XYZ file of C-alpha atoms in Angstrom:
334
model
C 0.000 0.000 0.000
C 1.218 3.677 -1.174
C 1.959 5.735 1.926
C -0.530 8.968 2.009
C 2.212 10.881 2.028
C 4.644 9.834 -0.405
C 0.826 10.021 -2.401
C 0.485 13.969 -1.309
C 3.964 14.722 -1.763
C 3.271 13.485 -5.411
C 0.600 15.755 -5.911
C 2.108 18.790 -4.749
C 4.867 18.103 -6.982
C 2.777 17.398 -10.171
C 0.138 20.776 -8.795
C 3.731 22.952 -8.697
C 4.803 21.476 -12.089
C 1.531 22.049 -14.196
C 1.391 25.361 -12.231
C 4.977 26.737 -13.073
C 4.205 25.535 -16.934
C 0.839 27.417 -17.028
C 2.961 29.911 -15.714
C 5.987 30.271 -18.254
C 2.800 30.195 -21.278
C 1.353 32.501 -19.670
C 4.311 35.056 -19.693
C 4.908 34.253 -23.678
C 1.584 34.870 -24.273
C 2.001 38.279 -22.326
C 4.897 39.224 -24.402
C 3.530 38.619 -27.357
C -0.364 38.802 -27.429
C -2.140 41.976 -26.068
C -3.960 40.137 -24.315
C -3.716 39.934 -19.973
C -4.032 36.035 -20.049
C -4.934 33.081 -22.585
C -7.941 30.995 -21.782
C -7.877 29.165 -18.783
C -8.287 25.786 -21.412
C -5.741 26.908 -23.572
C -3.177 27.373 -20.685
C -4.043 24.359 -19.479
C -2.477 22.982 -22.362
C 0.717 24.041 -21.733
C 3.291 21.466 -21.262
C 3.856 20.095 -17.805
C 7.297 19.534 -17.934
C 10.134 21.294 -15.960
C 13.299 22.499 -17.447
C 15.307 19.916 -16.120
C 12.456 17.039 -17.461
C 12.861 18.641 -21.031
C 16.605 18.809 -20.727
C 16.594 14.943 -19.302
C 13.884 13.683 -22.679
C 16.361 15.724 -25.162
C 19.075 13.913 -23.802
C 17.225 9.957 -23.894
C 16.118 11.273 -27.713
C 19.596 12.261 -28.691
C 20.543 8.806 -27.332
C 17.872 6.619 -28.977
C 16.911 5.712 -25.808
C 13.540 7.140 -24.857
C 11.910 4.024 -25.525
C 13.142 2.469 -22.267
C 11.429 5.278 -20.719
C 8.683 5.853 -22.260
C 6.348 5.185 -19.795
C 8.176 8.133 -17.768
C 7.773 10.290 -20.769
C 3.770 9.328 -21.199
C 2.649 10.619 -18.189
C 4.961 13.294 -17.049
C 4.374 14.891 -20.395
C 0.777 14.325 -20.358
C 0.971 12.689 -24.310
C -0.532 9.779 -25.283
C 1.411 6.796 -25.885
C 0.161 3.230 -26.397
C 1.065 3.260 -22.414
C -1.449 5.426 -21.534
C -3.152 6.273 -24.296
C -6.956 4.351 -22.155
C -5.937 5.787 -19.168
C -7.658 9.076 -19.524
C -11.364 8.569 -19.681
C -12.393 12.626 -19.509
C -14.218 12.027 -23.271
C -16.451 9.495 -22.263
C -19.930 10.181 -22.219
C -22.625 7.427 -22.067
C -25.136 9.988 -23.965
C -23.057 10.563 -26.871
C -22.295 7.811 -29.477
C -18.810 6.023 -29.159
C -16.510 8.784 -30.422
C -15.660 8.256 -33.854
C -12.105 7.431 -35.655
C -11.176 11.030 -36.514
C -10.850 10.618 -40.215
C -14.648 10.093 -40.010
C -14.830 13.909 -38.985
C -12.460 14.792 -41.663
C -14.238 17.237 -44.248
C -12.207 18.891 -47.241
C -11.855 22.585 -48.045
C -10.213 23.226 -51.130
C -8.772 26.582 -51.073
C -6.762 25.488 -54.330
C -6.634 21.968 -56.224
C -5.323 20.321 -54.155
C -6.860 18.842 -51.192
C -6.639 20.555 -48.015
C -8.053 18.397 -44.606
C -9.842 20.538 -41.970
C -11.401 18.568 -39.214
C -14.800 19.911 -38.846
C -17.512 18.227 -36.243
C -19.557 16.119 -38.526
C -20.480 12.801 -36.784
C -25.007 12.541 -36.174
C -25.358 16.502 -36.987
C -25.353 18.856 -39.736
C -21.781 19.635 -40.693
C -22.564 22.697 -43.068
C -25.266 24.660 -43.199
C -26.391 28.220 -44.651
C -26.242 31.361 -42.219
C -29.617 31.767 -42.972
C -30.725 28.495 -41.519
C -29.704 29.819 -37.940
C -32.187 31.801 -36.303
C -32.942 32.593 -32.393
C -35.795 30.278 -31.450
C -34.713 27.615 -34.460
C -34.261 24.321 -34.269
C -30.857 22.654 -35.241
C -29.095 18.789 -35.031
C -25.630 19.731 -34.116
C -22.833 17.516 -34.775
C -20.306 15.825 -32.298
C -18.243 18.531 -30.918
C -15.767 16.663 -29.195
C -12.117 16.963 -29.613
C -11.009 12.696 -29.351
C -7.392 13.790 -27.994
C -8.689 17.256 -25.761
C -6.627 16.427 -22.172
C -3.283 15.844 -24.155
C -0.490 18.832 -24.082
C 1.987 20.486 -26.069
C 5.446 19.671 -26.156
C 7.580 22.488 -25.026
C 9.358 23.804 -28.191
C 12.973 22.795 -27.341
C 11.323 19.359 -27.740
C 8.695 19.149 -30.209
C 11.706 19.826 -32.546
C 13.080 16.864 -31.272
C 9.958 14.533 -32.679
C 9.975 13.453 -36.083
C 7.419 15.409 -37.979
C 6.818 14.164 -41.540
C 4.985 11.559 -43.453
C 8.444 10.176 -44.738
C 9.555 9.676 -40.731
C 6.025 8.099 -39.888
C 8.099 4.534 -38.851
C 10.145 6.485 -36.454
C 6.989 8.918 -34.940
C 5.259 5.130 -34.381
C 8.271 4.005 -32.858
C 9.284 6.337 -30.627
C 5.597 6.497 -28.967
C 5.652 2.791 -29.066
C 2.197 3.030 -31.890
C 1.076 -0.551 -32.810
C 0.281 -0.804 -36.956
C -3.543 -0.769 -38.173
C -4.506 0.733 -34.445
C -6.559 4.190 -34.355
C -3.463 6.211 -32.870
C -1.396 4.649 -36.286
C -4.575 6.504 -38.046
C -4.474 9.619 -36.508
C -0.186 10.078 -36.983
C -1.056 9.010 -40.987
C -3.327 12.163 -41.094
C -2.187 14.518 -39.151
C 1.290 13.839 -41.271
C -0.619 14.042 -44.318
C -2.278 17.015 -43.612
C 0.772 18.885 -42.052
C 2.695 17.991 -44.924
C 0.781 20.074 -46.954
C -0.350 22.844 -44.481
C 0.814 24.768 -41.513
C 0.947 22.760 -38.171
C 1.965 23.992 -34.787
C 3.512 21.592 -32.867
C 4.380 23.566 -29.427
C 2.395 26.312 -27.650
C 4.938 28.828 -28.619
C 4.868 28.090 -32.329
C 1.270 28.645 -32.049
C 1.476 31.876 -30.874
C 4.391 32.930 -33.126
C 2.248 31.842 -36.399
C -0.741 33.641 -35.065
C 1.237 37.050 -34.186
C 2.588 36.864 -37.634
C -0.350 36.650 -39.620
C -2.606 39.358 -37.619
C -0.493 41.187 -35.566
C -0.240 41.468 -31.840
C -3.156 42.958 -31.102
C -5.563 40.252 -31.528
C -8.707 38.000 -29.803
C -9.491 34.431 -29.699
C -12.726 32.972 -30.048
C -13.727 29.211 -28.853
C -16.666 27.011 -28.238
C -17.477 26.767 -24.595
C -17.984 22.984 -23.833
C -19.352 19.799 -26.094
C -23.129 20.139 -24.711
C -25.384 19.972 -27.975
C -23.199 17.433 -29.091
C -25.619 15.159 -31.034
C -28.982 17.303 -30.413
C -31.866 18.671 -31.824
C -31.012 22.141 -29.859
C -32.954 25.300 -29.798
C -31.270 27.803 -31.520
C -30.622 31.038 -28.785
C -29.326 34.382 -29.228
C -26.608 34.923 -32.554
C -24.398 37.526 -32.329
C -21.826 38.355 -35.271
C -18.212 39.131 -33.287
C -16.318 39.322 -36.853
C -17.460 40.686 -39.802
C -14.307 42.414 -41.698
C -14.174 40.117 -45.093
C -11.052 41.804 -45.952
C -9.215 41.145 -42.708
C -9.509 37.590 -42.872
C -9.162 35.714 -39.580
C -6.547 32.402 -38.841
C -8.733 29.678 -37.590
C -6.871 26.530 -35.709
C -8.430 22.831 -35.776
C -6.519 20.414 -33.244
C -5.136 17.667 -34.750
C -4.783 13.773 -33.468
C -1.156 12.966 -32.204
C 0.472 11.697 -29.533
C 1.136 15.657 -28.790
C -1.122 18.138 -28.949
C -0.813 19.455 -32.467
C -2.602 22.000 -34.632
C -3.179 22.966 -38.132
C -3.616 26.627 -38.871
C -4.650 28.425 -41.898
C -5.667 32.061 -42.980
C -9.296 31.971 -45.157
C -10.538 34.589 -46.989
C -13.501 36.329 -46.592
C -14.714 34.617 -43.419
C -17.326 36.452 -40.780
C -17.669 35.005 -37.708
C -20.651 34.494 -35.035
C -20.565 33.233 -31.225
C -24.293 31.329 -30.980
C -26.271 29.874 -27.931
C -27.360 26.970 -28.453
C -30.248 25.333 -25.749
C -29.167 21.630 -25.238
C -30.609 19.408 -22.958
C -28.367 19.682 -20.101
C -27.387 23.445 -20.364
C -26.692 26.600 -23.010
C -23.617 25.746 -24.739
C -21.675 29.242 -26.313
C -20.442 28.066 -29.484
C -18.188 29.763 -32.233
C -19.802 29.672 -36.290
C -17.224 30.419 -38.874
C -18.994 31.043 -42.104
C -17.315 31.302 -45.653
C -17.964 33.150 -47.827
C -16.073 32.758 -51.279
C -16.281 29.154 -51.839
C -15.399 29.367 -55.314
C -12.547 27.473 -55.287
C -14.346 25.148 -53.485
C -14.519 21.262 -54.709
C -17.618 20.959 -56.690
C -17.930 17.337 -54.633
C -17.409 18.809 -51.486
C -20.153 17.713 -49.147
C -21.467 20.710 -47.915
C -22.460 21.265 -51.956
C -24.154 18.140 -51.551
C -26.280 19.136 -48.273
C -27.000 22.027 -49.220
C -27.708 21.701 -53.657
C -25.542 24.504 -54.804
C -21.826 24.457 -56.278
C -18.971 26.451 -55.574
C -19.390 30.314 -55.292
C -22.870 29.843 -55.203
C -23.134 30.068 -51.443
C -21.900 30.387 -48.396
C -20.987 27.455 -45.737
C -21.229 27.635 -42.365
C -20.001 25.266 -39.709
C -19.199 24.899 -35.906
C -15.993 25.185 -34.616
C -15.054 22.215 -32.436
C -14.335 22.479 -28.779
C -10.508 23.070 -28.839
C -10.786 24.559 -32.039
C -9.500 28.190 -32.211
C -10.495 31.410 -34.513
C -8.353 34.371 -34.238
C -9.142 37.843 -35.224
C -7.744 41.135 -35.383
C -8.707 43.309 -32.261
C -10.424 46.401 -34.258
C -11.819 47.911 -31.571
C-alpha cells in the first residue's frame, strides 16, 4: 500500500509542475499577445514539464533511448502513448455515441486543387449549413463537438523539434511512442502527417502563438466554443451575435489535430465572418463559435457541404461549428 504521504507529496509536486508551466505560457503569451491572459483551457495545455524534465527527454532522444522510458515520458508529459493512451477517460460520455475514428470527422476545403483536410464536427449533426438556416428560437441537429485527444499537451518547443514530424519519418513517430500498426493512434499520426505535410501545423504552444502574431499582428482576440453540450442534439437555436465581420481582414482559424502531442493545423481563409451562438441543449446553453465562408469558389464541386445544401462552388456560403478546442483568431479592431 502507497503511503498517504509519499501520495500527497506526489501531488504537490505534479500541482507545482503544471502550475509553473501554465505559468511560463502565460508570460509568452504576455509578451507577445495583447492580451492579460490566454484561456484558462488553452493554458491548461501548456506542457507540464520542468526544465530539467525537457533537458533529461532531449538527452534519452539524442541517445535513442527514450523508448526504455517511455512510460516516464507518457505521463509526465501528459501525451498519449500506447502506455497510456486508455488511461484518460475525460471524453467518455454514455449519452453521446462512441466517439468516432477522426478521419470520419475529416471534411475537405479546397482553397486550391489540391486537397486541403480541416477537421470539422460532422459525426449525427449537420456539418454545413447556410447562415440563414440559424435563427434565435430555431431548431438545429448539431454535430459531435468533441475533440477525441482534448486532455493531451503540447510539447515544449525545445522538444517538439526533437519529434519526427513528416509523413516520410512516420516509422520512427510510431516508434518512438511505441504506436502498434492498423490501431486508431497509427490513423491519426497518418493524417495529421498528411495534412501537415501540406499545411501549416503547430507543434508547441509557442509556435502557435508565433504563427498567429505573424499573420494578424499582436493585437488580436481568440474565439472558442465553450464545452461539447449539444453534441448530437436537436437544440434550440438562442441568441446569434456576429463578433467578426471584416471580409477583408480575414481571420486564422486553428483545428486540433490527433497525435500523440497536442498538435494543430492553422490556416488564414478569406472572406470569413464570424458568429458566437447559444445553443439550448438538454443539459445546459452551450456558447459556441460559427465560422462562415464566404467565397467558396474554389471550393470542390464534390465537397459535401455542396451536396447538403444543392448549390456548387461560389454559389453560397458554408457555415459550420468550430469544435471544442478549435480556435479562430481575429484582429482586435476595436
Amino acid at each position: 500500500m502507497t503511503h498517504p504521504i509519499l501520495v500527497l507529496g506526489f501531488l504537490i509536486v505534479s500541482y507545482f509542475c503544471v502550475s509553473q508551466a501554465e505559468n511560463a505560457f502565460s508570460h509568452y503569451w504576455e509578451e507577445h499577445i495583447g492580451l492579460p491572459l490566454p484561456p484558462h483551457w488553452l493554458a491548461t495545455k501548456a506542457s507540464p514539464l520542468s526544465l530539467h524534465q525537457v533537458a533529461a527527454f532531449m538527452k534519452l532522444i539524442e541517445k535513442n533511448e527514450l523508448a526504455s522510458h517511455l512510460h516516464s515520458f507518457c505521463k509526465q508529459a501528459n501525451v498519449a502513448c500506447s502506455t497510456n493512451t486508455l488511461v484518460n477517460n475525460t471524453m467518455e460520455d454514455i449519452t453521446l455515441p462512441q466517439l468516432p475514428q477522426w478521419n470520419i470527422a475529416i471534411k475537405i476545403y479546397e482553397t486550391s486543387p489540391k486537397d486541403t483536410p480541416l477537421s470539422i464536427s460532422s459525426k449525427d449533426g449537420l456539418p454545413f449549413f447556410r447562415e440563414s438556416m440559424v435563427k434565435e428560437g430555431g431548431f438545429m441537429s448539431i454535430p459531435d463537438l468533441r475533440d477525441p485527444m482534448s486532455y493531451i499537451s503540447f510539447l515544449p518547443q525545445p522538444l517538439a523539434l526533437k519529434i519526427p514530424f513528416s509523413f516520410a519519418q512516420i516509422d520512427e513517430v510510431k516508434k518512438l511512442f511505441d504506436v502498434v500498426d492498423e490501431s486508431n493512434m497509427d490513423e491519426y499520426i497518418q493524417d495529421t502527417l498528411q495534412t501537415c505535410e501540406k499545411s501549416t501545423c503547430v507543434t508547441s504552444a509557442e509556435d502557435l502563438i508565433n504563427f498567429v502574431v505573424e499573420k494578424l499582428g499582436h493585437h488580436i482576440r481568440i474565439w472558442s466554443t465553450e464545452s461539447i453540450e449539444g453534441s448530437c442534439e436537436n437544440v434550440t437555436i438562442g441568441t446569434v451575435k456576429l463578433i467578426y465581420g471584416n471580409l477583408y481582414e480575414p481571420p486564422t482559424l486553428c483545428h486540433s489535430q490527433p497525435f500523440p502531442f497536442q498538435v494543430y493545423y492553422c490556416h488564414v481563409l478569406q472572406k470569413v465572418k464570424v458568429y458566437a451562438v447559444d445553443i439550448h441543449a438538454k443539459k445546459k446553453v452551450n456558447h459556441v463559435i460559427m465560422a462562415c465562408h464566404y467565397d467558396t469558389s474554389t471550393w470542390n464541386p464534390n465537397h459535401q457541404a455542396f451536396k447538403l445544401l444543392g448549390f456548387g462552388p461560389g454559389q453560397i456560403e458554408v457555415c459550420h461549428w468550430i469544435n471544442k478546442n478549435g480556435m479562430v483568431w481575429t484582429k482586435n479592431l476595436g
